[in-house]
mmCIF file of C-alpha atoms in Angstrom:
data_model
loop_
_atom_site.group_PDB
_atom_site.id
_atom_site.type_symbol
_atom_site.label_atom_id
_atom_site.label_comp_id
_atom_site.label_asym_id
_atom_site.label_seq_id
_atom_site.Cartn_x
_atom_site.Cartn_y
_atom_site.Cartn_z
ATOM 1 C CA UNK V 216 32.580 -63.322 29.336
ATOM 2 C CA UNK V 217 31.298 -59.370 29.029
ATOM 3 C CA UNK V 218 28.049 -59.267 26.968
ATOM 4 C CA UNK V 219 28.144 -57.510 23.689
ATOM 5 C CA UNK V 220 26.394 -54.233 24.076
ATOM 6 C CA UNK V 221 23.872 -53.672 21.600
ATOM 7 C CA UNK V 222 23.473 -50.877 19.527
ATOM 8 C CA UNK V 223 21.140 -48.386 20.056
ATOM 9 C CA UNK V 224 18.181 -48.406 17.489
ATOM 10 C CA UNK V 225 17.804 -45.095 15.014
ATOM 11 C CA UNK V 226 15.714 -42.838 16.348
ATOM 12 C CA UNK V 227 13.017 -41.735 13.791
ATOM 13 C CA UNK V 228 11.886 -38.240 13.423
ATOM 14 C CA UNK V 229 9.404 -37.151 10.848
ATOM 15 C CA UNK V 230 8.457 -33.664 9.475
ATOM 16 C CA UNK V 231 6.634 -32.785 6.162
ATOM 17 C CA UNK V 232 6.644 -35.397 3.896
ATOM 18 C CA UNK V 233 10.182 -37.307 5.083
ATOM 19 C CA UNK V 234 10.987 -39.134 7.915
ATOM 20 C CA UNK V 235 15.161 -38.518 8.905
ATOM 21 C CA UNK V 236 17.161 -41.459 10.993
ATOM 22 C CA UNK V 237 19.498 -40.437 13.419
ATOM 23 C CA UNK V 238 21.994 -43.056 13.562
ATOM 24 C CA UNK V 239 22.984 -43.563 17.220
ATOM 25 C CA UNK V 240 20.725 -41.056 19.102
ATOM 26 C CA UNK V 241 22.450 -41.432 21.954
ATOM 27 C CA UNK V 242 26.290 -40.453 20.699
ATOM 28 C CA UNK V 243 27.614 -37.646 23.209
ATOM 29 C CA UNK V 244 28.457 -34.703 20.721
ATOM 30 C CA UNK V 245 28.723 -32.757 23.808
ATOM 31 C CA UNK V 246 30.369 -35.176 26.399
ATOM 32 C CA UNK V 247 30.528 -32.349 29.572
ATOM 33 C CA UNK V 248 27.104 -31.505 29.189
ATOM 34 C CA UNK V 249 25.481 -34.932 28.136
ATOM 35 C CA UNK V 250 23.806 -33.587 25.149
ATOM 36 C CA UNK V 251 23.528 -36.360 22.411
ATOM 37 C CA UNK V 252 22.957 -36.421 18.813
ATOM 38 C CA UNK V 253 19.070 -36.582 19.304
ATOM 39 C CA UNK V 254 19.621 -33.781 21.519
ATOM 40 C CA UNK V 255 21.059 -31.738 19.113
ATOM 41 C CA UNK V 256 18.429 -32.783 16.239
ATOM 42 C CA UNK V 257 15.303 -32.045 18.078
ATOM 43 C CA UNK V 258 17.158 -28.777 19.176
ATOM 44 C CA UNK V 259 17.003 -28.031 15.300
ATOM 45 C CA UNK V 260 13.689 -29.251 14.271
ATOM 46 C CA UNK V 261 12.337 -26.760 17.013
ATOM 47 C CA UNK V 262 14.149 -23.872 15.627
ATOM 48 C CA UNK V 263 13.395 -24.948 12.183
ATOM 49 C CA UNK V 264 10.465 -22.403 11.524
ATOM 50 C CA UNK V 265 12.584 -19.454 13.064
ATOM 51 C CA UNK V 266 16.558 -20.734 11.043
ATOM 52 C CA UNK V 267 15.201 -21.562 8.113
ATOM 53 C CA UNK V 268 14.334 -17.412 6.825
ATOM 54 C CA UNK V 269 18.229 -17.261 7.346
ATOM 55 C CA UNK V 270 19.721 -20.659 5.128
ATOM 56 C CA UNK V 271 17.388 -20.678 2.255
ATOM 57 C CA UNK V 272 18.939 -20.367 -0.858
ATOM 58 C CA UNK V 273 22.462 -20.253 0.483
ATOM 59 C CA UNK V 274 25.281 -22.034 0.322
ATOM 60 C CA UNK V 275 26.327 -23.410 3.338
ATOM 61 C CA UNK V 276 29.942 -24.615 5.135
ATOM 62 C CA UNK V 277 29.518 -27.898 7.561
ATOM 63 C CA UNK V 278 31.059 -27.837 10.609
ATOM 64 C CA UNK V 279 31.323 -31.523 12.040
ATOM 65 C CA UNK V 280 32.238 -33.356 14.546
ATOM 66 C CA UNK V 281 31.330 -36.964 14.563
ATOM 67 C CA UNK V 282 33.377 -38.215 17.145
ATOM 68 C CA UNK V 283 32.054 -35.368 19.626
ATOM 69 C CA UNK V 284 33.368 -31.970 20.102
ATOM 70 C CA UNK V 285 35.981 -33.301 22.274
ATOM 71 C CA UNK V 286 37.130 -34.888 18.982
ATOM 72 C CA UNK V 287 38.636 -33.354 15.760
ATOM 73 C CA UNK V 288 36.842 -31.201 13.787
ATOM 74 C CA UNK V 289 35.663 -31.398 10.040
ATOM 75 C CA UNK V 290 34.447 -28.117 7.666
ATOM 76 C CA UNK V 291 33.510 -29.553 5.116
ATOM 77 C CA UNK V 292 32.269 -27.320 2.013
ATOM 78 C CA UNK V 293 31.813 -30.314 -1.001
ATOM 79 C CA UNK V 294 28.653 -32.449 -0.792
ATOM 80 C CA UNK V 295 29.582 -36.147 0.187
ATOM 81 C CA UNK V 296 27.986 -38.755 -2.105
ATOM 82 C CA UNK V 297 26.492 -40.286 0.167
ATOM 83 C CA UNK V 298 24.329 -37.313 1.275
ATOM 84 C CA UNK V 299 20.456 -37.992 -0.271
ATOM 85 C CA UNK V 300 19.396 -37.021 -4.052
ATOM 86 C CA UNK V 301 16.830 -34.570 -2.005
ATOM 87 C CA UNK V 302 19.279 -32.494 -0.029
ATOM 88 C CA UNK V 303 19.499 -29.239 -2.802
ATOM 89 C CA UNK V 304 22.907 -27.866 -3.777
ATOM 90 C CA UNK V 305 24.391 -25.311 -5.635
ATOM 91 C CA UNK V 306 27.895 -26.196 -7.673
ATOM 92 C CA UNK V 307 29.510 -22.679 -7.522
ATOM 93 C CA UNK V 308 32.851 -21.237 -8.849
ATOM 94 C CA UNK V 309 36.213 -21.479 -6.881
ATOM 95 C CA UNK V 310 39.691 -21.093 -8.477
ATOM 96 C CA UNK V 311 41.089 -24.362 -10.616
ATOM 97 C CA UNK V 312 37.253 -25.747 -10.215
ATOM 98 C CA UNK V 313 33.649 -25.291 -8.764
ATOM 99 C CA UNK V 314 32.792 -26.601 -4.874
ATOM 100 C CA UNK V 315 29.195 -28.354 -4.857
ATOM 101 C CA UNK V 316 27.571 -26.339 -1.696
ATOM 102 C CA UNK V 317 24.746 -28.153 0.546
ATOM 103 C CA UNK V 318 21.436 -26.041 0.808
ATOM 104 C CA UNK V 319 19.241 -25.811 3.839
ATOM 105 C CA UNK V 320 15.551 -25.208 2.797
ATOM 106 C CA UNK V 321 13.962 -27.014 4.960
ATOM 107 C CA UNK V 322 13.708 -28.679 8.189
ATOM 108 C CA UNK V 323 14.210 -32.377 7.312
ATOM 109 C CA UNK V 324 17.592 -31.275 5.578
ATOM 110 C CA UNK V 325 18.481 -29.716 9.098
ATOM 111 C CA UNK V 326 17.802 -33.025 10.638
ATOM 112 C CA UNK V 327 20.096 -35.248 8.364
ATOM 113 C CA UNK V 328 22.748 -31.926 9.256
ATOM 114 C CA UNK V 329 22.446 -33.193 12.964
ATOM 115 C CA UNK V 330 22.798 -36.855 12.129
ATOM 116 C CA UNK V 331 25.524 -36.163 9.997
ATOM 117 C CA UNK V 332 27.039 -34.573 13.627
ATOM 118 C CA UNK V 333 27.059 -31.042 11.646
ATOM 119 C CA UNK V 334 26.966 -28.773 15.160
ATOM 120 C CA UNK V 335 27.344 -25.776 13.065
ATOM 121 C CA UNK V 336 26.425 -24.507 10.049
ATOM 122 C CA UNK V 337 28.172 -21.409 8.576
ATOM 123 C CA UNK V 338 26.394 -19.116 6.009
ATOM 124 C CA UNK V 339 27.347 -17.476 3.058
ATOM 125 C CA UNK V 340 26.547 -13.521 2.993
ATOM 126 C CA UNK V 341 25.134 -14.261 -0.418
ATOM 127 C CA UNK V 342 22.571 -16.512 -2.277
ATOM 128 C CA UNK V 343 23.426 -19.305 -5.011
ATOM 129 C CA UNK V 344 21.654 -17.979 -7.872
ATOM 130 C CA UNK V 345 24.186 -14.655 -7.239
ATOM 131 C CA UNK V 346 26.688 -15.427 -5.220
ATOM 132 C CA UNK V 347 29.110 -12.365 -5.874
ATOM 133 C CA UNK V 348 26.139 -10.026 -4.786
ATOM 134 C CA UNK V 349 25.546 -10.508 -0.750
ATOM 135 C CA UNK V 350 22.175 -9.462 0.634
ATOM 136 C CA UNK V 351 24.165 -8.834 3.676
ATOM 137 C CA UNK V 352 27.138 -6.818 5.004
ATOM 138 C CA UNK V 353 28.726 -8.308 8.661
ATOM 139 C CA UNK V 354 30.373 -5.921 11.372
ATOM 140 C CA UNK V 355 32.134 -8.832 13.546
ATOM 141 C CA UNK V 356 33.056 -7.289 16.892
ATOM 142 C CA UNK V 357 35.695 -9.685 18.221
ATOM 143 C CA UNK V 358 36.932 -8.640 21.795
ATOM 144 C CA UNK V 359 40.693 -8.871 22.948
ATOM 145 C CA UNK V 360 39.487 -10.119 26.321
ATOM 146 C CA UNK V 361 37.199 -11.541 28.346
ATOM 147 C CA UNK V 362 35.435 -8.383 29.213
ATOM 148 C CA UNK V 363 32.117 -8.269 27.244
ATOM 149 C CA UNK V 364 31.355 -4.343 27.996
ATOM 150 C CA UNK V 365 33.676 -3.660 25.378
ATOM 151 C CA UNK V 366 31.828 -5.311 22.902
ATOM 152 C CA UNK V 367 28.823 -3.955 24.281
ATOM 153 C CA UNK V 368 29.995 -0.494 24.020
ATOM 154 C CA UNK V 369 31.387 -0.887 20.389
ATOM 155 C CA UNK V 370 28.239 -2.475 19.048
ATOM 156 C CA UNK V 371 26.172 0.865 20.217
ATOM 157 C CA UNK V 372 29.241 3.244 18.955
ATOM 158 C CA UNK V 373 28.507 1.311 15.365
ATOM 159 C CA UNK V 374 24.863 1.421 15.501
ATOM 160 C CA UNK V 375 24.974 5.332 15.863
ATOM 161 C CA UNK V 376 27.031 5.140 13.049
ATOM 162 C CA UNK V 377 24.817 2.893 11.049
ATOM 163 C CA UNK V 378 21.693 5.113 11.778
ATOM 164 C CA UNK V 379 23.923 8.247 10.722
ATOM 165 C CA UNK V 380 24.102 6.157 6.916
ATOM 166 C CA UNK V 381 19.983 5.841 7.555
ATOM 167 C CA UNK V 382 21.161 1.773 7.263
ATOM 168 C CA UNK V 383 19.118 -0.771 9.801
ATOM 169 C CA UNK V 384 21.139 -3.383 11.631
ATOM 170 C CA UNK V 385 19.902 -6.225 13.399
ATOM 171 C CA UNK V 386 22.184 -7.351 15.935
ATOM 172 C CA UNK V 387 22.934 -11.169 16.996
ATOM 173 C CA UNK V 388 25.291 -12.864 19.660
ATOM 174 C CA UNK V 389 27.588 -14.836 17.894
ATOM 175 C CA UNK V 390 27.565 -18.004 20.714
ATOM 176 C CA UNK V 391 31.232 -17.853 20.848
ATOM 177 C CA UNK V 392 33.802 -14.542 21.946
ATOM 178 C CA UNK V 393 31.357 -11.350 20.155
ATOM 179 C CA UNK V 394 28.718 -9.967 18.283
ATOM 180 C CA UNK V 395 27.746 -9.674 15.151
ATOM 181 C CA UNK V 396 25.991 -6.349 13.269
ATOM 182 C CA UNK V 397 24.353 -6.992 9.936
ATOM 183 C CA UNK V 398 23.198 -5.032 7.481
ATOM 184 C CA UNK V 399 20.776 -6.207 5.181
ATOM 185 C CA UNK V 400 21.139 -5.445 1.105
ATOM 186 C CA UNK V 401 19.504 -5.304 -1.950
ATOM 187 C CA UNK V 402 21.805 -7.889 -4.246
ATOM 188 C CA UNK V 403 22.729 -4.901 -6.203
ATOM 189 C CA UNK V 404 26.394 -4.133 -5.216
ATOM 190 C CA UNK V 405 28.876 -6.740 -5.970
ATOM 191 C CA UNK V 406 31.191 -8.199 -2.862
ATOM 192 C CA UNK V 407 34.396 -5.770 -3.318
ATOM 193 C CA UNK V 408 32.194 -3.024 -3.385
ATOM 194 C CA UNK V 409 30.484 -3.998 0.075
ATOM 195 C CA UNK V 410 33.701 -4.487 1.777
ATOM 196 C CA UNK V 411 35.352 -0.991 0.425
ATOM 197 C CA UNK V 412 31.965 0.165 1.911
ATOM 198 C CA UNK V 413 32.600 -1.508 5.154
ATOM 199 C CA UNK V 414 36.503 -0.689 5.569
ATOM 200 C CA UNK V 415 35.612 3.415 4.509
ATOM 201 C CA UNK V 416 32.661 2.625 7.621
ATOM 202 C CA UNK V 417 35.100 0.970 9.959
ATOM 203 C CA UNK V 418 37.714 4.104 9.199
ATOM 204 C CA UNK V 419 35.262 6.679 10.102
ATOM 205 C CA UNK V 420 34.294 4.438 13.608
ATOM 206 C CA UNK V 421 38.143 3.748 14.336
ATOM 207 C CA UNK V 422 39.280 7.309 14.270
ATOM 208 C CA UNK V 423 36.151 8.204 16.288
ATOM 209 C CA UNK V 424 37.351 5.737 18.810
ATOM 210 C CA UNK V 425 41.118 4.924 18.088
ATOM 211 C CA UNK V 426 41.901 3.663 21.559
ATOM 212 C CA UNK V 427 39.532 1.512 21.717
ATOM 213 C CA UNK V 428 38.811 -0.471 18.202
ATOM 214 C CA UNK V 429 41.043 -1.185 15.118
ATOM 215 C CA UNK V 430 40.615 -3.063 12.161
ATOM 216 C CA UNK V 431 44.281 -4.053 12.528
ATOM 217 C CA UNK V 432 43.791 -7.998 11.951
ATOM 218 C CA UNK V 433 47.571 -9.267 13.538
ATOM 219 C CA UNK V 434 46.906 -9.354 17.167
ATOM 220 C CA UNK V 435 50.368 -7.881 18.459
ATOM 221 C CA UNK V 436 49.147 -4.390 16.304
ATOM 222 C CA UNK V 437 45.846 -4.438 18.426
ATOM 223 C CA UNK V 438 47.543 -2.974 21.733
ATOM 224 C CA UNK V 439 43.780 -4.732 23.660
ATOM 225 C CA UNK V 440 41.522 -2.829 21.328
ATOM 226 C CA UNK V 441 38.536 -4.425 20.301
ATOM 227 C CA UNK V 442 38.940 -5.903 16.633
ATOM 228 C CA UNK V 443 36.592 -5.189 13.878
ATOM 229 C CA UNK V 444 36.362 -7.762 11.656
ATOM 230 C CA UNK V 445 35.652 -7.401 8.492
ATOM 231 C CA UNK V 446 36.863 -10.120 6.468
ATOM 232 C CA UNK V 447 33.978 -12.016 5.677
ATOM 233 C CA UNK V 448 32.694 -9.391 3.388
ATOM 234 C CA UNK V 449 34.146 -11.648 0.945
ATOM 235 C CA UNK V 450 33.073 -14.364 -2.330
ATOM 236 C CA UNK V 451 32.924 -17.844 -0.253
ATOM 237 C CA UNK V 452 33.288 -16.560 3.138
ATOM 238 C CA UNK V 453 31.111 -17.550 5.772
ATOM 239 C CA UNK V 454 29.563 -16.282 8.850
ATOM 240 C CA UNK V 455 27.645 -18.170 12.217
ATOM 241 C CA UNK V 456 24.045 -18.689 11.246
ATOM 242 C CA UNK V 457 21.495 -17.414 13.195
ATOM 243 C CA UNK V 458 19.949 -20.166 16.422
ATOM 244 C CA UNK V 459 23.331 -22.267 14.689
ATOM 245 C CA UNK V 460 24.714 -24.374 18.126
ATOM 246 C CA UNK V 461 28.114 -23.860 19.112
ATOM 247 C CA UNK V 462 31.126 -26.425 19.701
ATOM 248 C CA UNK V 463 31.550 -24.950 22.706
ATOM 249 C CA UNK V 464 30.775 -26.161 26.616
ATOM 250 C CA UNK V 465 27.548 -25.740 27.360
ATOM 251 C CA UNK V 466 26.214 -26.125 23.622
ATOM 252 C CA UNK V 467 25.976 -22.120 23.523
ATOM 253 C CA UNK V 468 23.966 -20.289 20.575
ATOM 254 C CA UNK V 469 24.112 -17.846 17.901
ATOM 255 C CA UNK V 470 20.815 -15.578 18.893
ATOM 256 C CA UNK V 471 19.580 -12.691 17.184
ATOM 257 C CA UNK V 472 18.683 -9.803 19.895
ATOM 258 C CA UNK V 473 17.432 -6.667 20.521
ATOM 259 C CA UNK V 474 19.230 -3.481 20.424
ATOM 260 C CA UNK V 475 17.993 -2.909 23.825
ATOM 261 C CA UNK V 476 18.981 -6.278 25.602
ATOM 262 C CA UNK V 477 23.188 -4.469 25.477
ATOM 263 C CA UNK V 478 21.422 -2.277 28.092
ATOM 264 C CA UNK V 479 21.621 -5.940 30.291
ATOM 265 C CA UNK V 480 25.126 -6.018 32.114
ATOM 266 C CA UNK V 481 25.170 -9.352 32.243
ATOM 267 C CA UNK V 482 24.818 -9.997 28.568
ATOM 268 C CA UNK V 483 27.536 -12.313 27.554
ATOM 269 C CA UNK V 484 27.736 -14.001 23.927
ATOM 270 C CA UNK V 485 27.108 -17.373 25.295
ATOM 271 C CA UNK V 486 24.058 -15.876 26.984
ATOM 272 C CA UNK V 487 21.549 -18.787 25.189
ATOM 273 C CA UNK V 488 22.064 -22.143 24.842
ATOM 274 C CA UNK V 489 20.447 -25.762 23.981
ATOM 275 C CA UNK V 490 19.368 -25.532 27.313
ATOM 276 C CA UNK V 491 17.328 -22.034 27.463
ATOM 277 C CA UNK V 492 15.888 -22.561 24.179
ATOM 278 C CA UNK V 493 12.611 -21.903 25.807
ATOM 279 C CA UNK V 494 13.385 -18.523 27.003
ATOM 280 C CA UNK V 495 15.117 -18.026 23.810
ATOM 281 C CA UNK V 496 11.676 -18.384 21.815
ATOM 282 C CA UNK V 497 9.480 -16.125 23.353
ATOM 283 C CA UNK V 498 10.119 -13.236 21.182
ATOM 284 C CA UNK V 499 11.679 -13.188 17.869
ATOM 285 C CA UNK V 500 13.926 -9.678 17.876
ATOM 286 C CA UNK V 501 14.341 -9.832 14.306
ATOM 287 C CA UNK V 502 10.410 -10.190 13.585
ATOM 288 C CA UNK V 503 9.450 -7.728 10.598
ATOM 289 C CA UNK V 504 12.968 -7.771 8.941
ATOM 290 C CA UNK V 505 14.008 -4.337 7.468
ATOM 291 C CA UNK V 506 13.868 -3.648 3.867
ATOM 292 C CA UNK V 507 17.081 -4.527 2.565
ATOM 293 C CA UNK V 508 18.974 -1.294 1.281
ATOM 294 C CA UNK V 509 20.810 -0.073 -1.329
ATOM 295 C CA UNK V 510 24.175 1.387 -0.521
ATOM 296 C CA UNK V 511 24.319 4.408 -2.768
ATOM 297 C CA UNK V 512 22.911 7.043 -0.439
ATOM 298 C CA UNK V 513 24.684 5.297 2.436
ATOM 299 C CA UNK V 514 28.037 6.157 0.533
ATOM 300 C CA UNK V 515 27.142 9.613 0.087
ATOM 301 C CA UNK V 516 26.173 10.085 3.653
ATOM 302 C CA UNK V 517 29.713 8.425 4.640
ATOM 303 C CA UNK V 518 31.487 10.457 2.343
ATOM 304 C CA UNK V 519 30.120 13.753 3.886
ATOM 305 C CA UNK V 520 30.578 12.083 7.640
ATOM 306 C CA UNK V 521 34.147 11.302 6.970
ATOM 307 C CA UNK V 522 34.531 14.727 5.841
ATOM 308 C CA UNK V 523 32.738 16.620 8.965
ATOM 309 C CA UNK V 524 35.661 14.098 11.098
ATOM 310 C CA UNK V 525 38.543 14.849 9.589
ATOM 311 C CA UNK V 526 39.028 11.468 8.183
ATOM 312 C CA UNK V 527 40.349 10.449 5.033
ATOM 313 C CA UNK V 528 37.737 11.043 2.765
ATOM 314 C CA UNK V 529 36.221 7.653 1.119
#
């Protein structure tokens, strides 16, 4: 007769004022690599002080997988029930009804995110107590192949751009296929407004590089150019969060970087991971955020660039 395995004991993992169970530690999440559920959780609680700046006071999208990421996935927007009276939330407008949103302010809340097998949170562009106003616009520069010196490329063509509009623009790997170029705002232009802003940007950058980048979103149109993405300039969209993990082999990483690390030819997306968190702490790119901006002169400085190219004017 086989024994009966016995189950392994929750791990216990205290911070502040709570201690947070992880139910079954040792659950592969990432079967290829070995990296468990208590992998992943102290992986958060020792980003904690760096994520957290980027999740407070926004409503988040949960993507989890709690039979590994080998298994199916869940995003999951609604609070469960279960989830603790602690965990804040924010019930927010959708159409037909309102979606109850999870908030991450703090790190024990990131904790019971890992237990609950929640690889991946995705951010809104916007905070709950205005959610139509984003404090930031997203540039996502999605390759059509496996070559990253596209990318590489088109990130510096937009960040001439964005220093022509006198706009700053921090600059993160996305862990998965690109990069991502925010912009950081002041709350006071509603969502359609930011994306009309972004599309008149993207037109000026596309006919400055045709060839080579289009907003053109069905992949036959694309004809290999890089794709700017700009739908998540959008009410209820979502975008990677910043040191957010991956579902991906090798447990790869959303990092914020330095404009000068696309100087690095072997820069890749996936270039950090779970397991060069250490290097990936040294230095904090992103320390002394810009001031968030308003886009008014921005406009009129795109207005007269788009002029000066010959492109439609905005």
């Amino acid at each position: 007769m086989t024994p009966k395995t016995q189950p392994t004991p929750p791990e216990r993992m205290r911070t502040g004022r709570r201690t947070v169970e992880i139910g079954r530690p040792g659950k592969l999440l990432f079967p290829g690599d070995g990296i468990t559920k208590a992998d992943l959780a102290g992986y958060y609680r020792t980003v904690a002080r760096r994520m957290l700046p980027h999740l407070r006071g926004r409503p988040l999208m949960l993507e989890r997988h709690p039979d590994g990421t080998d298994g199916p996935v869940f995003m999951q927007k609604n609070v469960p029930d279960h989830f603790p009276d602690w965990i804040h939330r924010a019930e927010l407008p959708k159409e037909g009804g309102t979606v109850t949103y999870l908030i991450c302010d703090d790190t024990a809340t990131l904790l019971y995110l890992a237990d609950q097998a929640c690889t991946t949170p995705h951010r809104f562009l916007s905070k709950a107590d205005r959610p139509d106003h984003p404090d930031r616009l997203v540039f996502d520069l999605d390759p059509s192949g496996d070559d990253f010196s596209d990318v590489r490329e088109a990130a510096e063509w937009l960040h001439e751009l964005l220093d022509e509009l006198e706009l700053p623009s921090p600059l993160m790997t996305t862990g998965s296929r690109g990069l991502h170029v925010l912009v950081p705002l002041d709350r006071r232009t509603a969502f359609d407004d930011v994306r009309a802003f972004a599309a008149d940007a993207a037109a000026v950058l596309t006919g400055r590089h045709p060839d080579r980048i289009t907003t053109e979103a069905r992949k036959k149109a694309r004809r290999g150019r890089l794709y700017l993405d700009l739908q998540r300039n959008a009410y209820a969209q979502t975008a990677v969060a910043p040191y957010a993990v991956r579902a991906l082999p090798g447990a790869p990483v959303a990092a914020p970087l330095a404009w000068s690390e696309l100087d690095d030819p072997d820069l890749t997306s996936r270039r950090w991971s779970l397991a060069t968190i250490g290097d990936l702490l040294k230095v904090d790119p992103w320390q002394g955020p810009p001031r968030p901006r308003s886009l008014r002169r921005a406009r009129s400085l795109l207005t007269a660039l788009a002029r000066d190219d010959g492109s439609p004017t905005p």
